[in-house]
mmCIF file with all atom_site columns, C-alpha atoms in Angstrom:
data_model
loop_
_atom_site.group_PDB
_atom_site.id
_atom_site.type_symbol
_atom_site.label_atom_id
_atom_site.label_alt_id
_atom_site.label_comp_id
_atom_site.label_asym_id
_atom_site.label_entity_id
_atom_site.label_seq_id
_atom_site.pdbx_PDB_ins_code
_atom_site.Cartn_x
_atom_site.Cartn_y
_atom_site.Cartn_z
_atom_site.occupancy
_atom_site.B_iso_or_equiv
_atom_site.pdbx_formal_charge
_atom_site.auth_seq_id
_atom_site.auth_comp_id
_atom_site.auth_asym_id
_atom_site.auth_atom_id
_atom_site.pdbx_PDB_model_num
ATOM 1   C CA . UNK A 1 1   ? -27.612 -19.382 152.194 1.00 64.00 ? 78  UNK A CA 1
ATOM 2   C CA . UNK A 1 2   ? -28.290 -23.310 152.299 1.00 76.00 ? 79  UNK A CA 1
ATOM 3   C CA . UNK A 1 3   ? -30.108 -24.495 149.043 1.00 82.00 ? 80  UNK A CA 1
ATOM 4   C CA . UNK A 1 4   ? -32.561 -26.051 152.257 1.00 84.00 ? 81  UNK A CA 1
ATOM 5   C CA . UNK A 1 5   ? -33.481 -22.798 153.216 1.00 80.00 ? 82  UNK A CA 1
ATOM 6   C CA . UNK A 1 6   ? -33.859 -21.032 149.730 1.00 80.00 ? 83  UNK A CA 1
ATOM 7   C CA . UNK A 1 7   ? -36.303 -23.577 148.871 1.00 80.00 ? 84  UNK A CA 1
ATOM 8   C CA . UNK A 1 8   ? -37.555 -23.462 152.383 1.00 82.00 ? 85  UNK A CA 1
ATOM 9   C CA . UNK A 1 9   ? -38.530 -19.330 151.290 1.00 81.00 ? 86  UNK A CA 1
ATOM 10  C CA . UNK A 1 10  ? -39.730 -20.163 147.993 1.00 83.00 ? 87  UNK A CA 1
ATOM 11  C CA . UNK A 1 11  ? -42.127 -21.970 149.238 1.00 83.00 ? 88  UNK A CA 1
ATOM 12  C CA . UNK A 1 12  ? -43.197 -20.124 151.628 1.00 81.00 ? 89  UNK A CA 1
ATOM 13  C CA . UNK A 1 13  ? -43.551 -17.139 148.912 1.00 83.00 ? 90  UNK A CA 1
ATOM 14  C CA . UNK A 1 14  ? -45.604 -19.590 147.344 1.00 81.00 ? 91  UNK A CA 1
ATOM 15  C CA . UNK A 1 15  ? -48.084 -20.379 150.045 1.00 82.00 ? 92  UNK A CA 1
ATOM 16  C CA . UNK A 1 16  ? -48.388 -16.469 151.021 1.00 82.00 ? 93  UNK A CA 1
ATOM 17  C CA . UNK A 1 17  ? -48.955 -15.798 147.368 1.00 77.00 ? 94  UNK A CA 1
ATOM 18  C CA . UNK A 1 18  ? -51.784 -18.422 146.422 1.00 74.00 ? 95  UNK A CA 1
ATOM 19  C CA . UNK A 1 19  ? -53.710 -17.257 149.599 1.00 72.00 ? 96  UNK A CA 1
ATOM 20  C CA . UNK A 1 20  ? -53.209 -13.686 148.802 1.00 70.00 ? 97  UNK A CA 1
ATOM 21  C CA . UNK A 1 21  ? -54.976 -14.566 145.094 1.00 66.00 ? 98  UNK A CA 1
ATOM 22  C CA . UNK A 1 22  ? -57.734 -16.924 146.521 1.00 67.00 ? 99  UNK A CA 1
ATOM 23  C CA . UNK A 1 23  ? -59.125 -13.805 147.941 1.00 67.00 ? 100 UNK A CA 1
ATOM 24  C CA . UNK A 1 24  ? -58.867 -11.225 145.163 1.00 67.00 ? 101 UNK A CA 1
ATOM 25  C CA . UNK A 1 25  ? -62.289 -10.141 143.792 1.00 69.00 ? 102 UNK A CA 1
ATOM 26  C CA . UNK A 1 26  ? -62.186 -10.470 139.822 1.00 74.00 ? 103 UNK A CA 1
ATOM 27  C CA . UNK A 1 27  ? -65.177 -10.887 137.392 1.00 79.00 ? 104 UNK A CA 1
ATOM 28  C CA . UNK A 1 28  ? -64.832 -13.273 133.989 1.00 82.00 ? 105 UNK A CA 1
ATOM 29  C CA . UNK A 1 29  ? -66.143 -12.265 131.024 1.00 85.00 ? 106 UNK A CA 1
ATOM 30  C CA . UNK A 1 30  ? -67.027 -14.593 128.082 1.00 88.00 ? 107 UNK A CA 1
ATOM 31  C CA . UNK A 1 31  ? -68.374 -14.862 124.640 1.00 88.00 ? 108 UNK A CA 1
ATOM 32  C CA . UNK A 1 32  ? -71.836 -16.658 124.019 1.00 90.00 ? 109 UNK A CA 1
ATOM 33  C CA . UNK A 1 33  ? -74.712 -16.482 121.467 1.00 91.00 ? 110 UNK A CA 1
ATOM 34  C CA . UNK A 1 34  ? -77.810 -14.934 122.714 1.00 94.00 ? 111 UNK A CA 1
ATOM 35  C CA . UNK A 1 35  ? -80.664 -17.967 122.190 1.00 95.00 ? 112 UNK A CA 1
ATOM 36  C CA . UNK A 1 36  ? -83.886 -15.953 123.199 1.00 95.00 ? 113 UNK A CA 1
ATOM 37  C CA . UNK A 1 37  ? -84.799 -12.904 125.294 1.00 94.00 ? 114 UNK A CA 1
ATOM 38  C CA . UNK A 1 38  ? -87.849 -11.939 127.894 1.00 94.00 ? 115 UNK A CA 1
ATOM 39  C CA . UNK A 1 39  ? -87.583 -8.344  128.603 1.00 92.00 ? 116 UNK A CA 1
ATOM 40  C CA . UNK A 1 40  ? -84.575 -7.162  130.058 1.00 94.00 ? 117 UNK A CA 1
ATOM 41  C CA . UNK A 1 41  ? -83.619 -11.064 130.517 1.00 96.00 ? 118 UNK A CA 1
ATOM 42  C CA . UNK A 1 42  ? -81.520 -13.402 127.999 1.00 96.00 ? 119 UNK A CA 1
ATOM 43  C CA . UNK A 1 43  ? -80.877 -17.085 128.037 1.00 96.00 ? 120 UNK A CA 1
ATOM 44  C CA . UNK A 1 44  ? -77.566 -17.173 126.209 1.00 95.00 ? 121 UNK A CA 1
ATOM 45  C CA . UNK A 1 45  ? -75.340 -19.942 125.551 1.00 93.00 ? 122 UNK A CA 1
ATOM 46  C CA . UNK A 1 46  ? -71.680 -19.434 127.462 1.00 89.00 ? 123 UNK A CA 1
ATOM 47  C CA . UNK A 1 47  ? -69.127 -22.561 127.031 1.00 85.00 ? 124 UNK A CA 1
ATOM 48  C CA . UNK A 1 48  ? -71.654 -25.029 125.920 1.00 89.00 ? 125 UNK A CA 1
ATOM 49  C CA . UNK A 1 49  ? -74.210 -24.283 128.498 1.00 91.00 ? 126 UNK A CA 1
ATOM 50  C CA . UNK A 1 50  ? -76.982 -21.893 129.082 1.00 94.00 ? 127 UNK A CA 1
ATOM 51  C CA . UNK A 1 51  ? -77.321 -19.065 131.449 1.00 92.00 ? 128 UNK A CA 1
ATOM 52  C CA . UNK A 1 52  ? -79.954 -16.588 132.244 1.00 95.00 ? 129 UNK A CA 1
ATOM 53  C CA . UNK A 1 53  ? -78.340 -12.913 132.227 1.00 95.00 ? 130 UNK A CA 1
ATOM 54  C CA . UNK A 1 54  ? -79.637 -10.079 132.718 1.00 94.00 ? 131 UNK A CA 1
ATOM 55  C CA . UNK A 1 55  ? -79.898 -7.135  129.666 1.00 94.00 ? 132 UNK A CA 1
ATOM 56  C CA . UNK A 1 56  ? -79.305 -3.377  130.540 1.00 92.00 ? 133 UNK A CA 1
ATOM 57  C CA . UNK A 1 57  ? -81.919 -1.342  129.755 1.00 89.00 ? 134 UNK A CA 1
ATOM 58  C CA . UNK A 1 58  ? -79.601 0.709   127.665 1.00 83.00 ? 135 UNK A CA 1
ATOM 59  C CA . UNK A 1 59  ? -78.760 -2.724  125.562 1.00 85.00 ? 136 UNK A CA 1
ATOM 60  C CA . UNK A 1 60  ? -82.557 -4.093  124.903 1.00 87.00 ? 137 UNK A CA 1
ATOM 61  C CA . UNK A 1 61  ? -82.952 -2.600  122.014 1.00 83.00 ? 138 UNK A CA 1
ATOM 62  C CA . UNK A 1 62  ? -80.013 -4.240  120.456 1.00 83.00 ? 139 UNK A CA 1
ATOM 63  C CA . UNK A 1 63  ? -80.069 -7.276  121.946 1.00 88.00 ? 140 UNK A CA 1
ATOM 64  C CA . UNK A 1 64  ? -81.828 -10.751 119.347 1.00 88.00 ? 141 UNK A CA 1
ATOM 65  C CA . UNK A 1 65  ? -81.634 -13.942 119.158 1.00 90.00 ? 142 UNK A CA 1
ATOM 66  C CA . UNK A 1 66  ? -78.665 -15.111 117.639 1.00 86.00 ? 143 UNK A CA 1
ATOM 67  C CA . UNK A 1 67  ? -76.321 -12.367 118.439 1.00 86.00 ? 144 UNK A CA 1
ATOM 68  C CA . UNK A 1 68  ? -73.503 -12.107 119.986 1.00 86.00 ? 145 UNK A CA 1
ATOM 69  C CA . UNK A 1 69  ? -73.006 -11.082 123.178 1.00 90.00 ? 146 UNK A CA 1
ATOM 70  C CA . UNK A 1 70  ? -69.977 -10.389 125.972 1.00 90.00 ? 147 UNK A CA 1
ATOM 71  C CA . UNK A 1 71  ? -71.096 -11.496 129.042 1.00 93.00 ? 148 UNK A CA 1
ATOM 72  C CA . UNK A 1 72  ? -69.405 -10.415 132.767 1.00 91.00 ? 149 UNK A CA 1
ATOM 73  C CA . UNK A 1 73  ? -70.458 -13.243 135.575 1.00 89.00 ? 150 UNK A CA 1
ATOM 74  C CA . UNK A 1 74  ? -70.682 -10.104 138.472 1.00 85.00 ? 151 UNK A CA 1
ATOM 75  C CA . UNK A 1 75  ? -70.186 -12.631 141.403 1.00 81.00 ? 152 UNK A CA 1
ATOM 76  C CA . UNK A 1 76  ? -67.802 -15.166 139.875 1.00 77.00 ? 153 UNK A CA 1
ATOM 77  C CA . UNK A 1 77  ? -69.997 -17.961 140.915 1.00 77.00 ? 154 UNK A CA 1
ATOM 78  C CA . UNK A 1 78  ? -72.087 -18.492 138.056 1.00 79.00 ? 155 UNK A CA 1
ATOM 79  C CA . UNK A 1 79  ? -75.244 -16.687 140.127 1.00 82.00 ? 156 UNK A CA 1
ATOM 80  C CA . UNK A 1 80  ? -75.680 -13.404 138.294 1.00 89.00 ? 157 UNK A CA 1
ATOM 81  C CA . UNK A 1 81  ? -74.810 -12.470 134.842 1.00 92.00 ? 158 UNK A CA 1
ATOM 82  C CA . UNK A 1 82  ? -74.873 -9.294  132.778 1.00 93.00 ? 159 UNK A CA 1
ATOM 83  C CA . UNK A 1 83  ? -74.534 -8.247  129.407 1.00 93.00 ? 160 UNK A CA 1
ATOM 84  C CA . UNK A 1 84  ? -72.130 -6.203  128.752 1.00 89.00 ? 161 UNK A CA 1
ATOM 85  C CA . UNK A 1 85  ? -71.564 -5.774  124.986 1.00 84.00 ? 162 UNK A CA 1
ATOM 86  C CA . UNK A 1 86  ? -73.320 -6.828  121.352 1.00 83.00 ? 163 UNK A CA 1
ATOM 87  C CA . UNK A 1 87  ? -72.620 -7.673  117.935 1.00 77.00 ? 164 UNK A CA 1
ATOM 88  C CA . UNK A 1 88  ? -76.104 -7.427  117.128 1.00 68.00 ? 165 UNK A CA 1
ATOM 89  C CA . UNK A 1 89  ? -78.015 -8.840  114.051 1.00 67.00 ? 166 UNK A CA 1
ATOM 90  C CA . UNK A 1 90  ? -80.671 -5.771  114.398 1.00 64.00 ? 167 UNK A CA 1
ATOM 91  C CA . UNK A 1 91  ? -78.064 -3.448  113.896 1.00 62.00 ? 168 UNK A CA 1
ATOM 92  C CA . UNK A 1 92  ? -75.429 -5.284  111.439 1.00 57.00 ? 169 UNK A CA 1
ATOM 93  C CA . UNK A 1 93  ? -72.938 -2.517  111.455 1.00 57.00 ? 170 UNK A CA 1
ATOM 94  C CA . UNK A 1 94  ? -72.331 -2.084  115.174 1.00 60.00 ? 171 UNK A CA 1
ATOM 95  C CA . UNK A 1 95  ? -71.103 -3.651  118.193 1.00 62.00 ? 172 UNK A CA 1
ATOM 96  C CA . UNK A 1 96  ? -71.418 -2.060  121.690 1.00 62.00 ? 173 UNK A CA 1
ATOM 97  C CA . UNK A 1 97  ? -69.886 -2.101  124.997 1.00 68.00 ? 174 UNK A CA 1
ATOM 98  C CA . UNK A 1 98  ? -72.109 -1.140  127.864 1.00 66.00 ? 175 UNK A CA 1
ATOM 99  C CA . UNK A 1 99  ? -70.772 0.341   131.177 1.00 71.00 ? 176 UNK A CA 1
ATOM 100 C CA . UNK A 1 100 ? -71.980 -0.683  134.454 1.00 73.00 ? 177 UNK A CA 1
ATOM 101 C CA . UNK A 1 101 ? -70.858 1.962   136.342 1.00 74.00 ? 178 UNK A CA 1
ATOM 102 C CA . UNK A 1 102 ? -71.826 4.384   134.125 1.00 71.00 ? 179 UNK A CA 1
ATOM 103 C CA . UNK A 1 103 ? -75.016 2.954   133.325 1.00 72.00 ? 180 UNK A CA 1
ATOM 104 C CA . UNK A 1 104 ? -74.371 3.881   129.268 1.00 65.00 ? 181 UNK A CA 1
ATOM 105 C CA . UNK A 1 105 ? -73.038 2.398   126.305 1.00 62.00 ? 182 UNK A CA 1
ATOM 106 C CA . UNK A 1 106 ? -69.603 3.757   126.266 1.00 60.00 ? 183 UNK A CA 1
ATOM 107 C CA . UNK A 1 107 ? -68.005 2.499   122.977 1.00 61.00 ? 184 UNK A CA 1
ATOM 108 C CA . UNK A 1 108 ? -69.471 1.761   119.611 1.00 58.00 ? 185 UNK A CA 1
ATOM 109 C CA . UNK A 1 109 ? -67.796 0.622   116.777 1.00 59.00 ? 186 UNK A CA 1
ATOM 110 C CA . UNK A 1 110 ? -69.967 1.538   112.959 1.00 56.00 ? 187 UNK A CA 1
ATOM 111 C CA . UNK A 1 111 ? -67.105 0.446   111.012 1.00 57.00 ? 188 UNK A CA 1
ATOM 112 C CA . UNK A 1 112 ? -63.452 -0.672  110.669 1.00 64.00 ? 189 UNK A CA 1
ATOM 113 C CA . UNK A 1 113 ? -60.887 1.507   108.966 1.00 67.00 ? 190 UNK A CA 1
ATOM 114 C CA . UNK A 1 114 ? -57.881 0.312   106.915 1.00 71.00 ? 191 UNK A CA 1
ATOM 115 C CA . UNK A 1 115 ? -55.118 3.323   107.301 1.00 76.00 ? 192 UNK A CA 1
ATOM 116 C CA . UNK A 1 116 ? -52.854 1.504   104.303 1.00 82.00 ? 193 UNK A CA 1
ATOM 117 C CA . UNK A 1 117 ? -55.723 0.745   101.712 1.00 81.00 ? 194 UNK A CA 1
ATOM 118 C CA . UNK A 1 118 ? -57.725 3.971   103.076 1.00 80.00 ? 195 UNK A CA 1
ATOM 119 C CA . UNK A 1 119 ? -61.016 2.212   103.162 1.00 77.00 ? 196 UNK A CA 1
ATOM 120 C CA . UNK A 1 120 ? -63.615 0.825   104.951 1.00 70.00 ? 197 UNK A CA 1
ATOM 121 C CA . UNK A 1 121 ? -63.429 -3.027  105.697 1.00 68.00 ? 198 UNK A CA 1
ATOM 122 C CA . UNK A 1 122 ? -66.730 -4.840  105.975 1.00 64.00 ? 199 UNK A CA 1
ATOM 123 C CA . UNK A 1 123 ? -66.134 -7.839  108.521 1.00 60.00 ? 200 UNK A CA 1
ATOM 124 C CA . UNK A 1 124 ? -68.512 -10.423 109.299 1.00 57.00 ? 201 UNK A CA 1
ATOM 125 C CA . UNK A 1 125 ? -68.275 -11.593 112.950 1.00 51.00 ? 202 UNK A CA 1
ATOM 126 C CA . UNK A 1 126 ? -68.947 -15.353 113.597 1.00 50.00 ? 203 UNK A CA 1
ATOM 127 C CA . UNK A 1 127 ? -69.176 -17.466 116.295 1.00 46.00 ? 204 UNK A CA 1
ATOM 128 C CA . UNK A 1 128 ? -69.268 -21.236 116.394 1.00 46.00 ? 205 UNK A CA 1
#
């Protein structure tokens, strides 16, 4: 096969490929610091700028300002967000992931473990 026509495939790979990926459904999660909440909304600040999101019922009372949040943008264009786990400053000593789906908080982590020294570890999670 010609080096013409190899190239000639690989490109068309390519093409079929990108347009296959433009149309995959995916949401993005980030990081940002919770600056004030209303209810069972939060503005909180994402990659320099600040978006509304909205709070699940199941988070609100764990959920300050100041803390640290994991937020999923549900339509990947910026319109909706929700937040979907907290390192919260109520409740120093746990961080929670909230399930959409399930509509429950499906992980919580108390404290972290260290199997060699066979004690607890106290972290401090920051954000700048």
């Amino acid at each position: 096969m010609s080096t013409e026509i190899q190239s000639s495939l690989i490109e068309a790979i390519q093409t079929i490929a990108g347009a296959k990926l433009d149309n995959v459904n995916f949401t993005k999660s980030y990081t940002g610091i919770v600056r004030s909440t209303d209810g069972l909304k939060a503005i909180v600040e994402v990659l320099g700028s600040e978006s509304e999101c909205i709070i699940p019922h199941n988070l609100a009372s764990f959920i300050g300002k100041d803390d640290i949040v994991i937020v999923q943008d549900i339509t990947n264009g910026n319109l909706q967000k929700i937040i979907q786990g907290v390192i919260s400053s109520i409740n120093k000593d746990m961080f929670h992931i909230y399930d959409p789906v399930e509509d429950r908080i499906v992980s919580s982590v108390e404290q972290l473990w260290d199997e060699e020294l066979g004690m607890a570890i106290d972290i401090v999670f920051e954000m700048e």
